[in-house]
């Protein structure tokens, strides 16, 4: 026997010969003997959709040709694509235990596919048919007793290649009498082989009420083509209470990351309406409740904290007996377990004293060994101590070694001076030789390019004079496959240096702007071209055209805000489209992070703001939790704090989590960077400070 599916609800269908069975046995409808012909109308389509959406569990007594029991579980829908159509899938498991027939145990697993409106598309049975509807089934919105109709035909194949047909299933329905307020929905599935010979007729009966609630009654399986096998599966009332099978984290564990979701998996489908913030609670060590959102999918309830949990802290999770299964059976008692969070996502900051005030920092492979290195620019120690230092006005290159650490810095001379401070640095292939080079932005004086040589060192710098050099970025800014440089200063232009075929930079091309405190680059209108984003009194977006030039800036404001500080580009809403994120405001409560999300048509939506600790300044976007979603990192000028915002699965940001940091007091918007600097495949966070020097937070 194998287990198949009608495409709307799950049924049992015998396709193997049963050995040692009794006689043909009785069967037929399980409707009451004194059925009443109701005159009411019943919402079949909505009822079927709800039945699929909430998952189901049913147990049966088997009679007829064989005796025994059976069970069936349908999980809640999950996103899926079937035959090129996006929708959902429902995984199911069915088991039949027989006492007087062989095989004595029959199991089956199937996946049913539906479009976004729960219209059936087809199914795939493990070790069985791959079936596709010829056309979308027709499920009436409303039905009455006596209504009949065809719902569709499934073509069955040996596998998903659909090269070997195995037959077809024809679906129909009859609405039968039951009581004055209910009716019986009889779903009929007639299965044929490739010659058109009827093999099996299955009738699945469900009671439907005026609200569309469907309850399984029976499944009647009659084999044809000379077979006398006839099985009747009569549904049993569900009186078994659900239980918690497993939890994440485990009870008394100490491995949960502070940014993680807490979850519990049940023994059977649960009524989603009973899984709420009042029935699934988390409390801290003092008994205070933890704020969060509760969701339910499949057999699992999940609690996602609004704010990241505190590290190295014990929490208690409670699921109350207000949680009930689909039949209304509650948990026998409250289920409680405790766990302790591990250290923070980012931990063990390692500080490297430099000796000179640091100005800019970047990450990239600047010696050609395939590992990311860290580069830092400096100014003069005499500004702070009155004495010069060997590291003054240098580019410091911290090469990553074989053990994932950073070697002592290699010092390169720069053209920086007290009046031309190297406030920004970027890494990229600026001469198109496949090696990463370094560009330094000297405020008000120009950019200095140090190309990587064949020995893994850097050549002396070449200077391109410009006022637009306080903040720089490297990107392909004319869509020719080569890396270019864009910079802004204190003036009213943004300048672009395009890389030419000779591997040098052309003279800069200025584009008018209204001023800039920071800039970043990225595709923010979903046309595949890199755009320029500047921050100031507002956010200005210069979009790149197919001709490799830039449109005049379009400005986006945040009401009442002056000015905006740092800006970064990246997908922080989980839709694969780059968004614009800014820091703005001063001390609380005006300190904020603003997210200008990108619309589906390449437009920029109004900013959504998240509260922030005092004076957020430098900002970066990267996945620091390892969940595949990009997060926000910011530094708080003068407050000794770094803040992170974890992106949640729904495309919003978790509340800020603060890390105390050494001595941060430099409002350098290009003093923060992210990247993997120990070759473990995870993003680390690096920032610079005049006193602390280089500080690296490594991913836990």
XYZ file of C-alpha atoms in Angstrom:
700
model
C 0.000 0.000 0.000
C 1.199 3.480 -0.726
C -0.279 6.767 0.348
C -1.460 9.377 -2.083
C -3.155 12.713 -2.034
C -6.270 14.128 -3.597
C -4.619 17.494 -4.159
C -6.930 19.272 -1.722
C -6.743 17.066 1.356
C -4.691 14.015 2.165
C -6.116 10.531 1.629
C -4.976 6.917 1.760
C -4.870 5.007 -1.511
C -3.955 1.319 -1.789
C -1.749 0.411 -4.706
C -0.135 -2.741 -3.327
C -1.733 -6.149 -2.915
C -2.524 -6.879 0.726
C -1.731 -10.424 1.864
C -3.829 -12.351 4.397
C -6.768 -9.971 4.298
C -10.271 -10.848 5.344
C -13.276 -10.621 3.061
C -14.470 -7.594 1.182
C -15.893 -5.964 4.286
C -18.334 -3.148 4.542
C -17.606 0.478 3.954
C -19.232 3.568 2.643
C -20.298 6.849 4.091
C -19.764 7.659 7.734
C -22.605 10.193 7.674
C -25.318 9.795 10.317
C -28.029 7.259 9.479
C -30.705 9.900 10.022
C -28.996 12.598 7.989
C -30.729 15.962 7.704
C -30.753 17.814 4.401
C -29.485 21.212 5.449
C -30.594 24.249 3.464
C -27.505 26.257 4.451
C -24.642 27.322 2.220
C -21.125 26.256 3.247
C -17.863 28.087 2.339
C -15.940 25.169 0.846
C -13.097 27.130 -0.774
C -12.233 29.133 2.347
C -12.651 26.008 4.444
C -10.193 24.069 2.305
C -7.696 26.941 2.361
C -7.880 27.211 6.143
C -7.516 23.436 6.531
C -4.326 23.506 4.489
C -2.948 26.629 6.160
C -3.247 25.426 9.760
C -1.872 21.905 9.304
C -3.724 18.859 10.577
C -3.510 15.634 12.546
C -5.951 12.718 12.289
C -6.088 9.165 13.687
C -8.256 6.391 12.206
C -9.584 2.908 12.924
C -9.147 0.609 9.919
C -11.917 -1.861 9.066
C -13.093 -3.762 6.022
C -10.635 -6.086 4.304
C -8.078 -5.397 7.027
C -8.142 -4.243 10.615
C -5.853 -1.851 12.416
C -5.242 1.839 12.883
C -3.822 4.724 10.893
C -2.468 8.224 11.467
C -1.817 11.261 9.311
C 0.080 14.534 9.923
C 0.109 17.520 7.562
C 2.591 20.257 8.413
C 1.882 23.934 7.938
C 2.739 25.376 4.501
C 6.256 26.474 3.581
C 7.320 28.649 0.650
C 8.054 26.627 -2.473
C 8.153 26.679 -6.283
C 6.502 23.919 -8.339
C 6.725 23.695 -12.107
C 7.846 27.338 -12.200
C 4.952 28.621 -10.071
C 5.677 30.262 -6.716
C 3.490 29.228 -3.816
C 3.674 26.865 -0.855
C 4.262 23.218 -0.122
C 2.732 20.978 2.545
C 4.736 18.002 3.776
C 2.757 15.034 5.064
C 3.437 11.718 6.761
C 0.935 8.856 6.917
C 1.169 5.490 8.670
C -1.147 2.435 8.603
C -0.747 -0.396 11.136
C -2.603 -3.619 10.266
C -3.236 -6.613 12.539
C -4.426 -9.198 9.994
C -2.805 -8.204 6.704
C 0.667 -7.948 5.261
C 2.545 -5.727 5.146
C 1.643 -4.960 8.738
C 3.048 -1.424 8.666
C 2.675 0.911 5.713
C 4.201 4.409 5.728
C 4.297 7.164 3.190
C 5.609 10.696 2.767
C 4.371 13.234 0.277
C 4.663 16.902 -0.565
C 1.684 18.765 -1.991
C 2.156 22.017 -3.859
C -0.204 24.990 -4.080
C -0.032 28.444 -5.583
C -0.161 31.560 -3.413
C -3.964 31.274 -3.212
C -3.858 27.595 -2.187
C -5.015 26.371 -5.582
C -3.462 22.874 -5.953
C -0.617 22.527 -8.459
C 0.527 18.936 -7.958
C 2.298 16.569 -5.614
C 5.400 14.445 -5.217
C 5.282 11.144 -3.303
C 8.488 9.738 -1.880
C 9.152 6.584 -3.879
C 5.956 7.141 -5.863
C 4.308 9.313 -8.493
C 5.144 12.865 -9.492
C 1.791 14.421 -10.388
C 0.795 17.663 -12.109
C -2.675 19.122 -12.594
C -3.644 19.543 -16.238
C -5.331 22.817 -15.303
C -5.975 24.545 -11.965
C -8.684 22.657 -10.019
C -12.018 24.368 -9.537
C -13.072 24.510 -5.878
C -16.499 26.145 -5.434
C -16.607 29.120 -3.083
C -20.013 28.054 -1.655
C -21.763 24.673 -1.714
C -25.074 23.171 -0.568
C -26.244 19.637 0.059
C -26.755 17.926 -3.302
C -24.084 19.909 -5.150
C -21.682 17.850 -7.261
C -18.871 18.715 -9.574
C -15.505 17.953 -11.146
C -12.422 19.528 -9.575
C -9.632 18.566 -11.949
C -7.341 15.890 -13.309
C -3.806 14.980 -12.284
C -1.377 13.497 -14.776
C 0.927 11.055 -12.985
C 4.540 10.376 -13.936
C 7.329 8.097 -12.751
C 9.447 11.076 -11.642
C 9.863 14.826 -12.049
C 11.337 14.480 -15.544
C 7.770 13.630 -16.650
C 9.137 11.311 -19.359
C 7.353 8.153 -18.169
C 3.584 8.517 -17.584
C 1.969 6.200 -15.045
C -1.680 7.209 -15.356
C -4.035 9.857 -14.051
C -6.297 10.768 -11.112
C -9.705 12.365 -11.654
C -11.052 14.479 -8.793
C -14.697 15.270 -8.037
C -16.918 16.100 -5.074
C -20.420 15.495 -3.694
C -21.987 17.454 -0.834
C -24.008 15.028 1.300
C -26.574 15.473 4.059
C -25.476 15.492 7.710
C -27.263 17.797 10.196
C -29.280 21.004 10.032
C -26.078 23.061 10.514
C -23.438 20.898 8.838
C -22.871 18.898 5.657
C -20.543 16.126 4.495
C -17.938 16.982 1.844
C -17.160 13.785 -0.072
C -13.928 14.222 -2.047
C -13.599 11.460 -4.625
C -10.383 10.393 -6.326
C -10.551 7.858 -9.172
C -7.131 6.551 -10.153
C -6.485 5.099 -13.633
C -3.475 3.461 -15.280
C -2.046 4.529 -18.630
C -4.614 2.356 -20.461
C -7.508 4.137 -18.783
C -8.359 1.163 -16.546
C -9.815 2.176 -13.171
C -7.540 0.985 -10.355
C -8.874 2.560 -7.166
C -11.676 4.797 -5.965
C -11.086 6.754 -2.770
C -13.769 8.759 -0.986
C -12.576 11.148 1.725
C -15.373 12.553 3.850
C -15.170 15.704 5.958
C -17.776 17.445 8.050
C -18.076 21.158 7.218
C -19.857 23.792 9.299
C -21.128 27.226 8.332
C -17.758 28.754 9.223
C -15.942 26.408 6.844
C -14.330 24.354 9.578
C -13.470 20.913 8.177
C -13.209 17.808 10.364
C -12.085 14.429 8.953
C -14.732 11.673 9.185
C -13.569 8.744 7.073
C -11.600 7.523 4.097
C -13.180 4.767 1.980
C -10.740 2.929 -0.318
C -12.164 0.507 -2.916
C -9.817 -1.263 -5.327
C -11.117 -2.122 -8.791
C -9.831 -4.107 -11.771
C -10.739 -7.463 -10.216
C -9.547 -6.748 -6.683
C -11.887 -7.231 -3.708
C -9.858 -5.102 -1.296
C -12.015 -2.544 0.473
C -10.765 -0.501 3.418
C -12.657 1.969 5.560
C -10.686 4.343 7.745
C -12.942 5.923 10.360
C -11.590 9.029 12.073
C -11.260 8.941 15.844
C -11.975 11.918 18.090
C -8.725 13.641 19.037
C -8.442 13.469 22.828
C -4.643 13.234 23.088
C -3.018 16.395 24.486
C -0.034 17.835 22.622
C 3.440 17.838 24.139
C 6.752 19.624 23.602
C 9.149 17.273 21.821
C 12.243 19.474 21.694
C 13.509 22.986 22.348
C 16.196 25.277 21.020
C 18.243 25.864 23.027
C 18.177 22.690 25.061
C 17.329 22.893 28.734
C 20.312 23.978 30.864
C 22.454 24.660 27.796
C 24.869 27.574 27.571
C 25.382 27.778 23.810
C 22.629 30.134 22.623
C 23.939 33.233 20.873
C 22.577 36.431 22.358
C 20.999 37.331 19.006
C 19.183 34.014 18.502
C 15.547 32.959 18.443
C 14.162 30.584 21.095
C 11.898 27.828 19.789
C 9.896 24.735 20.778
C 8.674 21.895 18.564
C 5.393 20.120 19.367
C 4.247 16.539 18.945
C 1.365 17.529 16.642
C -0.067 20.541 14.803
C -1.088 23.329 17.154
C -3.888 25.863 16.777
C -1.883 28.945 15.694
C -4.332 31.248 17.479
C -3.203 29.789 20.814
C 0.506 30.466 20.241
C 0.886 34.038 21.443
C 3.079 36.281 23.551
C 0.965 35.304 26.565
C 1.393 31.542 26.070
C 5.082 31.623 25.053
C 7.096 33.797 27.424
C 10.749 34.459 28.196
C 11.925 35.969 31.488
C 15.368 37.052 32.632
C 17.163 36.042 35.817
C 15.145 38.516 37.890
C 11.814 37.288 36.547
C 11.218 40.315 34.330
C 9.606 39.558 30.951
C 11.630 39.805 27.748
C 9.929 41.697 24.924
C 9.629 39.825 21.654
C 7.445 38.453 18.878
C 5.982 34.948 18.720
C 5.387 33.013 15.501
C 4.261 29.492 14.641
C 5.138 27.429 11.557
C 5.194 23.709 10.841
C 5.220 22.189 14.319
C 7.450 24.884 15.804
C 6.736 27.987 17.863
C 9.470 30.644 17.879
C 10.151 33.595 20.176
C 12.316 36.355 18.643
C 13.496 38.918 21.208
C 12.903 42.549 20.309
C 16.364 43.373 21.635
C 19.391 41.135 21.704
C 19.622 39.106 24.888
C 22.363 39.914 27.348
C 25.442 37.695 27.049
C 26.300 35.177 29.766
C 22.829 35.529 31.287
C 20.344 32.842 32.350
C 16.809 33.046 30.941
C 13.682 30.968 31.507
C 11.227 30.028 28.745
C 7.651 29.022 29.524
C 4.979 27.583 27.230
C 1.680 27.549 29.071
C -1.201 25.113 28.804
C -3.026 27.830 26.931
C -1.403 26.253 23.867
C -3.888 23.817 22.301
C -3.958 21.410 19.402
C -6.416 21.633 16.529
C -9.013 19.654 18.486
C -8.781 22.028 21.435
C -6.712 19.752 23.674
C -4.312 21.830 25.821
C -0.852 20.902 27.037
C -1.194 18.842 30.201
C 0.760 21.495 32.131
C 3.054 24.439 31.588
C 6.377 23.521 29.961
C 9.393 25.409 31.337
C 13.108 25.280 30.631
C 16.112 27.499 31.330
C 19.262 28.299 29.359
C 22.243 30.621 29.494
C 23.394 32.782 26.594
C 26.988 32.588 25.444
C 29.251 35.580 24.905
C 28.286 38.301 22.430
C 28.421 37.835 18.661
C 31.461 40.106 18.629
C 33.923 39.561 21.399
C 37.431 39.945 22.732
C 38.392 43.320 21.243
C 42.109 43.350 20.524
C 43.814 46.713 20.667
C 47.011 47.614 18.825
C 48.668 50.853 19.907
C 50.008 52.746 16.929
C 51.753 55.820 18.351
C 50.246 58.351 15.969
C 46.657 59.566 15.630
C 44.750 57.260 13.282
C 42.701 58.761 10.453
C 41.211 56.147 8.099
C 40.931 52.348 7.967
C 40.111 49.780 5.271
C 40.258 46.003 4.757
C 41.490 44.117 1.688
C 44.150 41.738 0.366
C 47.048 44.109 -0.325
C 49.848 41.516 -0.548
C 48.220 39.005 -2.894
C 48.064 35.990 -0.577
C 44.271 35.659 -0.671
C 43.752 36.849 2.916
C 42.340 40.172 4.026
C 44.732 42.664 5.563
C 44.070 45.915 7.448
C 45.384 49.310 6.289
C 45.422 52.429 8.476
C 46.389 56.031 7.769
C 47.859 58.342 10.389
C 48.569 62.002 11.059
C 51.060 63.477 13.521
C 51.559 62.544 17.162
C 52.852 66.062 17.782
C 49.245 67.261 17.668
C 48.625 65.276 20.883
C 52.034 64.870 22.559
C 54.061 67.667 21.005
C 56.567 65.082 19.784
C 56.886 63.423 16.395
C 56.627 59.621 16.034
C 57.962 57.152 13.434
C 54.368 56.300 12.503
C 53.425 59.914 11.676
C 51.838 60.468 8.226
C 52.221 56.841 7.247
C 50.141 54.110 5.690
C 50.302 51.147 8.077
C 49.656 47.730 6.526
C 48.792 44.950 8.978
C 49.298 41.728 7.000
C 47.147 38.769 8.067
C 49.356 35.821 8.897
C 48.854 32.075 8.500
C 47.299 31.691 11.958
C 44.643 34.356 11.384
C 46.386 37.076 13.354
C 47.777 40.393 12.183
C 51.519 40.944 11.842
C 53.156 44.143 13.096
C 52.521 46.904 10.575
C 54.590 47.633 7.495
C 55.016 51.412 7.188
C 54.730 53.244 3.888
C 55.454 56.948 3.500
C 52.608 59.153 2.282
C 52.275 62.727 1.104
C 49.935 63.531 3.987
C 50.609 66.623 6.103
C 48.954 68.443 8.962
C 46.916 70.422 6.419
C 46.364 67.417 4.114
C 45.344 64.720 6.591
C 44.709 61.200 5.263
C 41.144 60.992 6.594
C 39.960 58.199 4.267
C 41.450 55.090 2.724
C 40.027 52.465 0.360
C 41.224 49.183 -1.187
C 40.537 48.048 -4.754
C 42.132 47.134 -8.087
C 42.838 50.593 -9.473
C 45.159 49.533 -12.337
C 43.247 46.444 -13.528
C 46.058 43.949 -12.908
C 44.035 41.676 -10.640
C 45.764 42.897 -7.465
C 44.296 45.044 -4.713
C 45.724 48.559 -4.468
C 45.357 51.328 -1.883
C 43.890 54.808 -2.382
C 44.274 57.484 0.291
C 42.004 60.519 0.569
C 43.993 63.534 1.781
C 41.463 66.124 2.918
C 41.457 69.144 0.636
C 44.585 68.117 -1.287
C 43.882 65.059 -3.417
C 44.008 61.283 -3.609
C 47.174 59.219 -3.410
C 47.249 55.832 -5.179
C 49.652 53.075 -4.124
C 49.506 50.107 -6.487
C 50.442 46.606 -5.389
C 53.616 45.225 -6.933
C 54.654 41.697 -7.904
C 56.381 41.160 -4.543
C 53.231 41.796 -2.525
C 54.320 45.265 -1.459
C 53.024 48.701 -2.406
C 54.614 51.078 -4.878
C 55.206 54.735 -3.956
C 52.088 56.833 -4.199
C 50.896 58.789 -7.218
C 48.940 61.928 -6.305
C 45.898 63.296 -8.132
C 45.192 66.781 -6.818
C 41.626 67.673 -5.841
C 39.571 69.328 -3.126
C 37.117 66.386 -3.214
C 39.287 63.989 -1.253
C 38.080 64.015 2.352
C 36.030 60.831 1.919
C 36.669 58.341 -0.915
C 35.235 55.067 -2.198
C 36.334 52.643 -4.928
C 33.812 51.130 -7.372
C 33.098 50.657 -11.077
C 31.573 54.040 -11.823
C 31.131 53.803 -15.603
C 30.220 50.120 -15.966
C 33.336 49.163 -17.930
C 34.498 46.484 -15.520
C 37.307 48.587 -14.070
C 37.526 50.086 -10.602
C 37.300 53.871 -10.289
C 37.430 56.353 -7.385
C 34.864 58.866 -6.153
C 35.536 61.489 -3.505
C 33.892 64.344 -1.665
C 35.338 67.141 0.422
C 34.005 70.280 2.033
C 32.959 71.798 -1.289
C 29.914 71.549 -3.527
C 31.048 68.788 -5.886
C 31.666 65.059 -5.913
C 34.594 64.112 -8.156
C 35.139 60.876 -10.055
C 38.467 59.533 -11.300
C 37.834 56.922 -14.015
C 40.415 54.222 -14.641
C 41.687 54.218 -18.210
C 42.969 51.363 -20.396
C 46.525 52.125 -19.330
C 45.778 51.355 -15.696
C 46.014 54.945 -14.508
C 43.320 57.440 -13.612
C 41.892 60.105 -15.874
C 41.493 63.664 -14.707
C 38.647 63.999 -12.241
C 35.109 64.818 -13.391
C 33.125 66.921 -10.879
C 29.374 66.588 -10.282
C 27.498 69.351 -8.411
C 26.090 68.495 -4.970
C 24.924 70.622 -2.043
C 27.752 69.415 0.197
C 28.608 66.157 1.933
C 29.619 64.839 5.343
C 30.006 61.267 4.052
C 29.519 59.113 0.960
C 29.019 55.514 -0.068
C 28.375 53.657 -3.329
C 26.002 50.917 -4.446
C 23.096 50.139 -6.763
C 20.151 51.872 -5.089
C 17.710 51.879 -8.025
C 18.036 48.215 -9.078
C 19.365 48.814 -12.588
C 22.640 46.948 -12.097
C 24.739 50.132 -12.100
C 26.647 51.558 -9.152
C 25.238 54.833 -7.828
C 26.713 57.453 -5.484
C 25.060 58.403 -2.195
C 26.130 61.420 -0.135
C 24.938 62.602 3.266
C 24.658 66.137 4.568
C 21.603 68.182 5.371
C 19.806 65.419 3.492
C 20.663 62.272 1.533
C 21.641 62.871 -2.092
C 21.515 60.075 -4.670
C 23.408 60.415 -7.951
C 22.276 57.553 -10.195
C 24.563 56.195 -12.875
C 23.307 56.145 -16.465
C 24.004 53.501 -19.107
C 26.402 56.006 -20.692
C 28.587 55.866 -17.577
C 27.813 59.358 -16.342
C 25.741 60.464 -13.359
C 22.405 62.204 -13.113
C 21.950 65.282 -10.977
C 21.402 64.319 -7.340
C 17.922 63.659 -5.987
C 17.637 64.520 -2.296
C 15.747 62.712 0.448
C 15.172 64.291 3.831
C 14.246 63.253 7.341
C 11.803 65.781 8.792
C 13.409 68.168 11.254
C 16.888 66.636 10.941
C 20.020 68.697 10.405
C 22.502 67.290 9.646
C 22.834 63.614 8.695
C 26.218 62.087 9.546
C 27.355 58.695 8.272
C 25.847 56.854 5.298
C 26.087 53.239 4.141
C 24.497 51.204 1.334
C 23.327 47.596 1.695
C 20.293 45.317 1.941
C 18.986 45.653 5.497
C 15.369 44.741 4.677
C 15.993 41.256 3.287
C 14.518 41.814 -0.188
C 17.881 41.629 -2.064
C 17.619 45.345 -2.901
C 20.179 47.800 -1.552
C 18.890 50.300 0.982
C 20.424 53.530 2.305
C 21.170 53.716 6.028
C 22.226 56.889 7.849
C 23.129 58.072 11.335
C 21.621 61.319 12.524
C 20.803 63.410 15.564
C 22.795 64.174 18.689
C 22.124 62.952 22.193
C 19.115 60.886 23.140
C 16.248 61.040 22.392
C 17.131 62.639 19.047
C 19.849 60.089 18.187
C 18.643 57.757 15.435
C 19.469 55.317 12.660
C 17.446 55.991 9.499
C 16.728 53.339 6.851
C 15.680 54.550 3.393
C 14.536 51.258 1.853
C 14.602 50.699 -1.894
C 11.224 50.123 -3.517
C 10.505 47.372 -6.035
C 10.651 49.856 -8.913
C 13.985 51.327 -7.857
C 12.478 54.178 -5.881
C 13.633 55.294 -2.438
C 11.033 55.029 0.323
C 10.760 57.501 3.224
C 13.090 56.741 6.103
C 12.127 54.343 8.880
C 13.992 55.338 12.050
C 15.345 53.237 14.911
C 16.353 54.660 18.264
C 20.068 54.813 18.942
C 22.493 55.532 21.745
C 23.981 59.045 21.916
C 25.674 60.603 18.875
C 25.794 57.750 16.322
C 28.432 58.575 13.708
C 30.394 56.117 11.536
C 28.225 53.348 10.093
C 28.780 50.057 8.254
C 26.511 47.305 6.877
C 27.565 43.638 7.067
C 26.334 40.239 8.246
C 27.941 39.945 11.672
C 25.598 37.289 13.112
C 26.213 34.659 10.435
C 22.518 34.257 9.552
C 22.885 35.469 5.958
C 21.159 38.790 6.669
C 23.037 42.081 6.756
C 23.177 44.015 10.003
C 24.029 47.608 10.953
C 27.086 48.629 12.958
C 27.686 52.139 14.284
C 30.086 53.991 16.594
C 28.901 56.528 19.172
C 31.214 59.528 19.146
C 32.613 60.354 22.556
C 30.625 57.706 24.419
C 32.857 54.629 24.337
C 30.127 52.523 22.735
C 29.680 50.514 19.539
C 26.136 49.578 18.578
C 24.847 46.754 16.383
C 21.380 46.261 14.917
C 20.581 42.691 13.881
C 18.368 42.279 10.819
C 15.379 40.086 11.608
C 13.683 37.633 9.244
C 10.817 40.095 8.622
C 13.177 42.758 7.267
C 13.165 44.990 10.342
C 16.015 45.677 12.729
C 16.296 44.339 16.248
C 16.844 46.984 18.922
C 20.426 48.218 19.264
C 22.862 46.070 21.222
C 25.735 48.029 22.780
C 29.359 46.980 23.166
C 31.570 49.053 25.468
C 34.683 49.948 23.459
C 38.067 51.443 24.369
C 38.313 55.211 24.268
C 36.344 55.948 21.127
C 36.184 59.725 20.788
C 37.026 60.407 17.157
C 34.168 61.426 14.918
C 35.843 60.009 11.813
C 33.114 58.642 9.576
C 35.662 56.436 7.770
C 37.159 55.083 10.965
C 34.978 51.945 10.969
C 35.146 48.935 8.642
C 33.981 45.303 8.492
C 35.490 42.205 6.914
C 36.991 38.789 7.627
C 40.456 39.453 9.070
C 41.174 35.995 10.526
C 40.005 33.772 7.623
C 37.192 32.030 9.491
C 34.592 33.053 6.905
C 32.874 35.489 9.279
C 32.834 39.263 9.321
C 34.822 41.027 12.008
C 34.585 44.698 12.986
C 37.564 47.051 13.063
C 37.691 50.683 14.132
C 40.416 53.235 14.863
C 40.848 55.780 17.628
C 43.551 58.415 18.210
C 44.402 57.000 21.652
C 43.533 53.292 21.439
C 44.956 52.888 17.949
C 43.574 49.901 16.019
C 40.740 47.934 17.677
C 39.490 44.642 16.212
C 36.293 42.905 17.348
C 36.333 39.292 16.172
C 33.205 37.306 15.372
C 32.469 34.809 18.134
